[in-house]
Amino acid sequence: MSWQAYVDTSLVGTGNIDKAAIFNSEGTSVWAASPGFTVCTTSRFRGRTATPTSWTAHAHAWGKRSPCTLADLPSLQVGPAEINTVATSFADNSDVKKVQSEGFHIATEKFFTIKSDDRSLYGKKGKEGVVAVKTQQAILVAHYPDTVQPGAAATTVEQLGDYLISVGY
């Protein structure tokens, strides 16, 4: 199965997740993403440098990675600084992780951390939330709407994470 098929079928296709993406385990490369969860990871736009002040709507300092254009700006959802926070939270071994005390952002929305360990990161904002699961080679990031129970969303993402781990990913 392709990475996009995992997003479309195993995550969004369940009805428990409305947006999702799969990244490499460092959070530096996007392997697949659903519509509405687009990812732009560059600081260059057709010869023009995007500065943090030109991103006030998204409030991110972008890294140098895969290209996108200024036309992509209105649909941007997930930034590299946000994914970096998720990726580094899995390696944080302090008693109180930074992500636990500060929360984290996905698509410029702040989520309060509900759970954070070396495999899973759960965040909530009102009745909606985010579930991130780290496998050996990937990070699954999924958003669930306010109409879905958090446990159902977490089970969906964790089960895909378990499967990917069982097949070496």
PDB file of C-alpha atoms in Angstrom:
ATOM      1  CA  MET A   1       0.000   0.000   0.000  1.00  0.00           C
ATOM      2  CA  SER A   2       1.261   3.501  -0.783  1.00  0.00           C
ATOM      3  CA  TRP A   3       1.744   6.131   1.936  1.00  0.00           C
ATOM      4  CA  GLN A   4      -1.086   8.147   0.415  1.00  0.00           C
ATOM      5  CA  ALA A   5      -3.368   5.103   0.612  1.00  0.00           C
ATOM      6  CA  TYR A   6      -2.597   4.786   4.344  1.00  0.00           C
ATOM      7  CA  VAL A   7      -3.698   8.398   4.824  1.00  0.00           C
ATOM      8  CA  ASP A   8      -6.772   8.114   2.599  1.00  0.00           C
ATOM      9  CA  THR A   9      -7.960   4.651   3.698  1.00  0.00           C
ATOM     10  CA  SER A  10      -6.542   3.767   7.105  1.00  0.00           C
ATOM     11  CA  LEU A  11      -6.870   7.223   8.653  1.00  0.00           C
ATOM     12  CA  VAL A  12      -9.307   9.584   6.899  1.00  0.00           C
ATOM     13  CA  GLY A  13     -11.320   6.722   5.383  1.00  0.00           C
ATOM     14  CA  THR A  14     -12.348   5.462   8.826  1.00  0.00           C
ATOM     15  CA  GLY A  15     -14.436   8.555   9.515  1.00  0.00           C
ATOM     16  CA  ASN A  16     -12.591   9.067  12.821  1.00  0.00           C
ATOM     17  CA  ILE A  17      -9.987  11.389  11.291  1.00  0.00           C
ATOM     18  CA  ASP A  18     -10.674  14.373   9.030  1.00  0.00           C
ATOM     19  CA  LYS A  19      -7.089  15.392   8.153  1.00  0.00           C
ATOM     20  CA  ALA A  20      -3.819  13.502   8.329  1.00  0.00           C
ATOM     21  CA  ALA A  21      -0.225  13.383   7.169  1.00  0.00           C
ATOM     22  CA  ILE A  22       2.681  10.964   7.358  1.00  0.00           C
ATOM     23  CA  PHE A  23       6.200  12.319   7.854  1.00  0.00           C
ATOM     24  CA  ASN A  24       9.596  10.677   8.163  1.00  0.00           C
ATOM     25  CA  SER A  25      10.643  10.076  11.781  1.00  0.00           C
ATOM     26  CA  GLU A  26      12.607  13.338  11.941  1.00  0.00           C
ATOM     27  CA  GLY A  27       9.650  15.343  10.656  1.00  0.00           C
ATOM     28  CA  THR A  28      11.687  16.761   7.771  1.00  0.00           C
ATOM     29  CA  SER A  29       9.953  15.036   4.857  1.00  0.00           C
ATOM     30  CA  VAL A  30       6.272  14.624   4.038  1.00  0.00           C
ATOM     31  CA  TRP A  31       5.410  11.183   2.687  1.00  0.00           C
ATOM     32  CA  ALA A  32       1.655  11.734   2.268  1.00  0.00           C
ATOM     33  CA  ALA A  33      -1.036  14.195   3.309  1.00  0.00           C
ATOM     34  CA  SER A  34      -4.782  14.539   2.999  1.00  0.00           C
ATOM     35  CA  PRO A  35      -6.424  17.547   1.364  1.00  0.00           C
ATOM     36  CA  GLY A  36      -6.751  20.327   3.912  1.00  0.00           C
ATOM     37  CA  PHE A  37      -3.616  19.160   5.683  1.00  0.00           C
ATOM     38  CA  THR A  38      -1.127  20.416   3.142  1.00  0.00           C
ATOM     39  CA  VAL A  39       2.454  20.938   4.155  1.00  0.00           C
ATOM     40  CA  CYS A  40       4.909  23.498   2.840  1.00  0.00           C
ATOM     41  CA  THR A  41       8.453  23.226   4.108  1.00  0.00           C
ATOM     42  CA  THR A  42      10.484  25.900   2.376  1.00  0.00           C
ATOM     43  CA  SER A  43      11.776  29.404   2.903  1.00  0.00           C
ATOM     44  CA  ARG A  44      12.121  30.111  -0.829  1.00  0.00           C
ATOM     45  CA  PHE A  45       9.234  31.113  -3.082  1.00  0.00           C
ATOM     46  CA  ARG A  46      10.177  31.372  -6.750  1.00  0.00           C
ATOM     47  CA  GLY A  47      13.261  33.422  -6.053  1.00  0.00           C
ATOM     48  CA  ARG A  48      11.800  35.381  -3.129  1.00  0.00           C
ATOM     49  CA  THR A  49      12.653  34.546   0.440  1.00  0.00           C
ATOM     50  CA  ALA A  50       9.739  34.134   2.775  1.00  0.00           C
ATOM     51  CA  THR A  51      10.522  35.797   6.058  1.00  0.00           C
ATOM     52  CA  PRO A  52       8.691  35.199   9.316  1.00  0.00           C
ATOM     53  CA  THR A  53       7.003  38.608   8.947  1.00  0.00           C
ATOM     54  CA  SER A  54       5.557  37.584   5.577  1.00  0.00           C
ATOM     55  CA  TRP A  55       3.948  34.629   7.336  1.00  0.00           C
ATOM     56  CA  THR A  56       2.014  36.465  10.010  1.00  0.00           C
ATOM     57  CA  ALA A  57      -1.096  34.426   9.300  1.00  0.00           C
ATOM     58  CA  HIS A  58       0.900  31.272   9.947  1.00  0.00           C
ATOM     59  CA  ALA A  59       3.447  32.590  12.450  1.00  0.00           C
ATOM     60  CA  HIS A  60       6.309  30.302  11.454  1.00  0.00           C
ATOM     61  CA  ALA A  61       9.979  30.556  10.631  1.00  0.00           C
ATOM     62  CA  TRP A  62      10.212  28.134   7.725  1.00  0.00           C
ATOM     63  CA  GLY A  63      13.123  25.781   7.073  1.00  0.00           C
ATOM     64  CA  LYS A  64      14.693  24.970   3.705  1.00  0.00           C
ATOM     65  CA  ARG A  65      13.029  21.863   2.321  1.00  0.00           C
ATOM     66  CA  SER A  66      10.567  20.931  -0.434  1.00  0.00           C
ATOM     67  CA  PRO A  67       9.402  23.785  -2.691  1.00  0.00           C
ATOM     68  CA  CYS A  68       6.029  25.489  -2.814  1.00  0.00           C
ATOM     69  CA  THR A  69       4.836  28.747  -4.327  1.00  0.00           C
ATOM     70  CA  LEU A  70       3.205  31.891  -3.012  1.00  0.00           C
ATOM     71  CA  ALA A  71      -0.030  30.524  -4.493  1.00  0.00           C
ATOM     72  CA  ASP A  72       0.164  27.759  -1.879  1.00  0.00           C
ATOM     73  CA  LEU A  73      -0.064  30.219   1.014  1.00  0.00           C
ATOM     74  CA  PRO A  74      -3.859  30.236   1.459  1.00  0.00           C
ATOM     75  CA  SER A  75      -3.991  26.420   1.739  1.00  0.00           C
ATOM     76  CA  LEU A  76      -0.998  25.957   4.023  1.00  0.00           C
ATOM     77  CA  GLN A  77      -1.883  24.080   7.152  1.00  0.00           C
ATOM     78  CA  VAL A  78       1.141  22.467   8.784  1.00  0.00           C
ATOM     79  CA  GLY A  79       4.518  24.138   9.180  1.00  0.00           C
ATOM     80  CA  PRO A  80       7.960  22.662   9.724  1.00  0.00           C
ATOM     81  CA  ALA A  81       8.338  24.288  13.141  1.00  0.00           C
ATOM     82  CA  GLU A  82       5.123  22.568  14.214  1.00  0.00           C
ATOM     83  CA  ILE A  83       6.249  19.141  12.997  1.00  0.00           C
ATOM     84  CA  ASN A  84       9.674  19.700  14.530  1.00  0.00           C
ATOM     85  CA  THR A  85       7.993  20.257  17.910  1.00  0.00           C
ATOM     86  CA  VAL A  86       6.088  16.981  17.514  1.00  0.00           C
ATOM     87  CA  ALA A  87       9.205  15.062  16.416  1.00  0.00           C
ATOM     88  CA  THR A  88      11.387  16.382  19.238  1.00  0.00           C
ATOM     89  CA  SER A  89       8.702  15.681  21.852  1.00  0.00           C
ATOM     90  CA  PHE A  90       9.199  11.934  21.345  1.00  0.00           C
ATOM     91  CA  ALA A  91      12.871  12.188  22.330  1.00  0.00           C
ATOM     92  CA  ASP A  92      12.323  14.526  25.301  1.00  0.00           C
ATOM     93  CA  ASN A  93      13.037  12.458  28.432  1.00  0.00           C
ATOM     94  CA  SER A  94      12.679  15.198  31.042  1.00  0.00           C
ATOM     95  CA  ASP A  95      10.275  14.760  33.957  1.00  0.00           C
ATOM     96  CA  VAL A  96       7.953  17.389  32.529  1.00  0.00           C
ATOM     97  CA  LYS A  97       8.352  17.578  28.778  1.00  0.00           C
ATOM     98  CA  LYS A  98       8.391  20.995  27.127  1.00  0.00           C
ATOM     99  CA  VAL A  99       5.359  20.001  25.052  1.00  0.00           C
ATOM    100  CA  GLN A 100       3.459  19.133  28.255  1.00  0.00           C
ATOM    101  CA  SER A 101       4.026  22.528  29.810  1.00  0.00           C
ATOM    102  CA  GLU A 102       3.668  24.626  26.641  1.00  0.00           C
ATOM    103  CA  GLY A 103       1.340  22.628  24.394  1.00  0.00           C
ATOM    104  CA  PHE A 104       1.966  22.503  20.659  1.00  0.00           C
ATOM    105  CA  HIS A 105       0.644  23.948  17.405  1.00  0.00           C
ATOM    106  CA  ILE A 106      -0.724  22.227  14.321  1.00  0.00           C
ATOM    107  CA  ALA A 107      -2.058  24.400  11.493  1.00  0.00           C
ATOM    108  CA  THR A 108      -1.361  27.436  13.717  1.00  0.00           C
ATOM    109  CA  GLU A 109      -3.909  26.203  16.260  1.00  0.00           C
ATOM    110  CA  LYS A 110      -2.673  25.607  19.793  1.00  0.00           C
ATOM    111  CA  PHE A 111      -3.408  22.219  21.302  1.00  0.00           C
ATOM    112  CA  PHE A 112      -3.043  21.403  24.981  1.00  0.00           C
ATOM    113  CA  THR A 113      -1.098  18.224  25.588  1.00  0.00           C
ATOM    114  CA  ILE A 114      -3.152  15.380  27.022  1.00  0.00           C
ATOM    115  CA  LYS A 115      -0.544  12.624  26.624  1.00  0.00           C
ATOM    116  CA  SER A 116       3.106  12.681  25.666  1.00  0.00           C
ATOM    117  CA  ASP A 117       5.524   9.759  25.722  1.00  0.00           C
ATOM    118  CA  ASP A 118       8.206   8.291  23.467  1.00  0.00           C
ATOM    119  CA  ARG A 119       5.592   6.944  21.019  1.00  0.00           C
ATOM    120  CA  SER A 120       2.428   9.070  21.231  1.00  0.00           C
ATOM    121  CA  LEU A 121       1.416  12.717  21.509  1.00  0.00           C
ATOM    122  CA  TYR A 122      -2.229  13.657  22.055  1.00  0.00           C
ATOM    123  CA  GLY A 123      -3.488  17.210  22.037  1.00  0.00           C
ATOM    124  CA  LYS A 124      -6.885  18.822  22.476  1.00  0.00           C
ATOM    125  CA  LYS A 125      -8.458  22.163  21.623  1.00  0.00           C
ATOM    126  CA  GLY A 126     -12.042  22.280  22.752  1.00  0.00           C
ATOM    127  CA  LYS A 127     -13.691  19.102  21.458  1.00  0.00           C
ATOM    128  CA  GLU A 128     -11.328  18.603  18.513  1.00  0.00           C
ATOM    129  CA  GLY A 129      -7.826  17.232  18.750  1.00  0.00           C
ATOM    130  CA  VAL A 130      -4.645  15.831  17.273  1.00  0.00           C
ATOM    131  CA  VAL A 131      -3.056  12.407  17.648  1.00  0.00           C
ATOM    132  CA  ALA A 132       0.580  11.874  16.625  1.00  0.00           C
ATOM    133  CA  VAL A 133       2.215   8.451  16.709  1.00  0.00           C
ATOM    134  CA  LYS A 134       5.880   7.682  16.051  1.00  0.00           C
ATOM    135  CA  THR A 135       6.914   4.410  14.451  1.00  0.00           C
ATOM    136  CA  GLN A 136      10.464   3.305  13.656  1.00  0.00           C
ATOM    137  CA  GLN A 137      10.603   5.349  10.441  1.00  0.00           C
ATOM    138  CA  ALA A 138       7.510   7.551  10.376  1.00  0.00           C
ATOM    139  CA  ILE A 139       5.380  10.003  12.311  1.00  0.00           C
ATOM    140  CA  LEU A 140       1.627   9.851  11.796  1.00  0.00           C
ATOM    141  CA  VAL A 141      -0.182  13.120  12.519  1.00  0.00           C
ATOM    142  CA  ALA A 142      -3.966  13.083  12.477  1.00  0.00           C
ATOM    143  CA  HIS A 143      -6.640  15.644  13.326  1.00  0.00           C
ATOM    144  CA  TYR A 144     -10.100  14.653  14.508  1.00  0.00           C
ATOM    145  CA  PRO A 145     -13.144  16.955  14.491  1.00  0.00           C
ATOM    146  CA  ASP A 146     -15.399  17.768  17.417  1.00  0.00           C
ATOM    147  CA  THR A 147     -17.916  15.127  16.267  1.00  0.00           C
ATOM    148  CA  VAL A 148     -15.515  12.225  16.928  1.00  0.00           C
ATOM    149  CA  GLN A 149     -14.735  10.742  20.324  1.00  0.00           C
ATOM    150  CA  PRO A 150     -11.027  11.187  21.209  1.00  0.00           C
ATOM    151  CA  GLY A 151     -10.666   7.490  22.038  1.00  0.00           C
ATOM    152  CA  ALA A 152     -11.926   6.424  18.605  1.00  0.00           C
ATOM    153  CA  ALA A 153      -9.460   8.767  16.883  1.00  0.00           C
ATOM    154  CA  ALA A 154      -6.562   7.627  19.073  1.00  0.00           C
ATOM    155  CA  THR A 155      -7.351   3.962  18.447  1.00  0.00           C
ATOM    156  CA  THR A 156      -7.422   4.533  14.674  1.00  0.00           C
ATOM    157  CA  VAL A 157      -3.991   6.191  14.615  1.00  0.00           C
ATOM    158  CA  GLU A 158      -2.416   3.845  17.180  1.00  0.00           C
ATOM    159  CA  GLN A 159      -3.596   0.767  15.233  1.00  0.00           C
ATOM    160  CA  LEU A 160      -1.993   2.049  12.025  1.00  0.00           C
ATOM    161  CA  GLY A 161       1.158   2.803  14.038  1.00  0.00           C
ATOM    162  CA  ASP A 162       1.151  -0.762  15.414  1.00  0.00           C
ATOM    163  CA  TYR A 163       0.758  -2.175  11.914  1.00  0.00           C
ATOM    164  CA  LEU A 164       3.585  -0.071  10.472  1.00  0.00           C
ATOM    165  CA  ILE A 165       5.876  -1.105  13.319  1.00  0.00           C
ATOM    166  CA  SER A 166       4.994  -4.786  12.710  1.00  0.00           C
ATOM    167  CA  VAL A 167       6.102  -4.499   9.075  1.00  0.00           C
ATOM    168  CA  GLY A 168       9.346  -2.667   9.882  1.00  0.00           C
ATOM    169  CA  TYR A 169       8.285   0.948   9.467  1.00  0.00           C
TER     170      TYR A 169
END
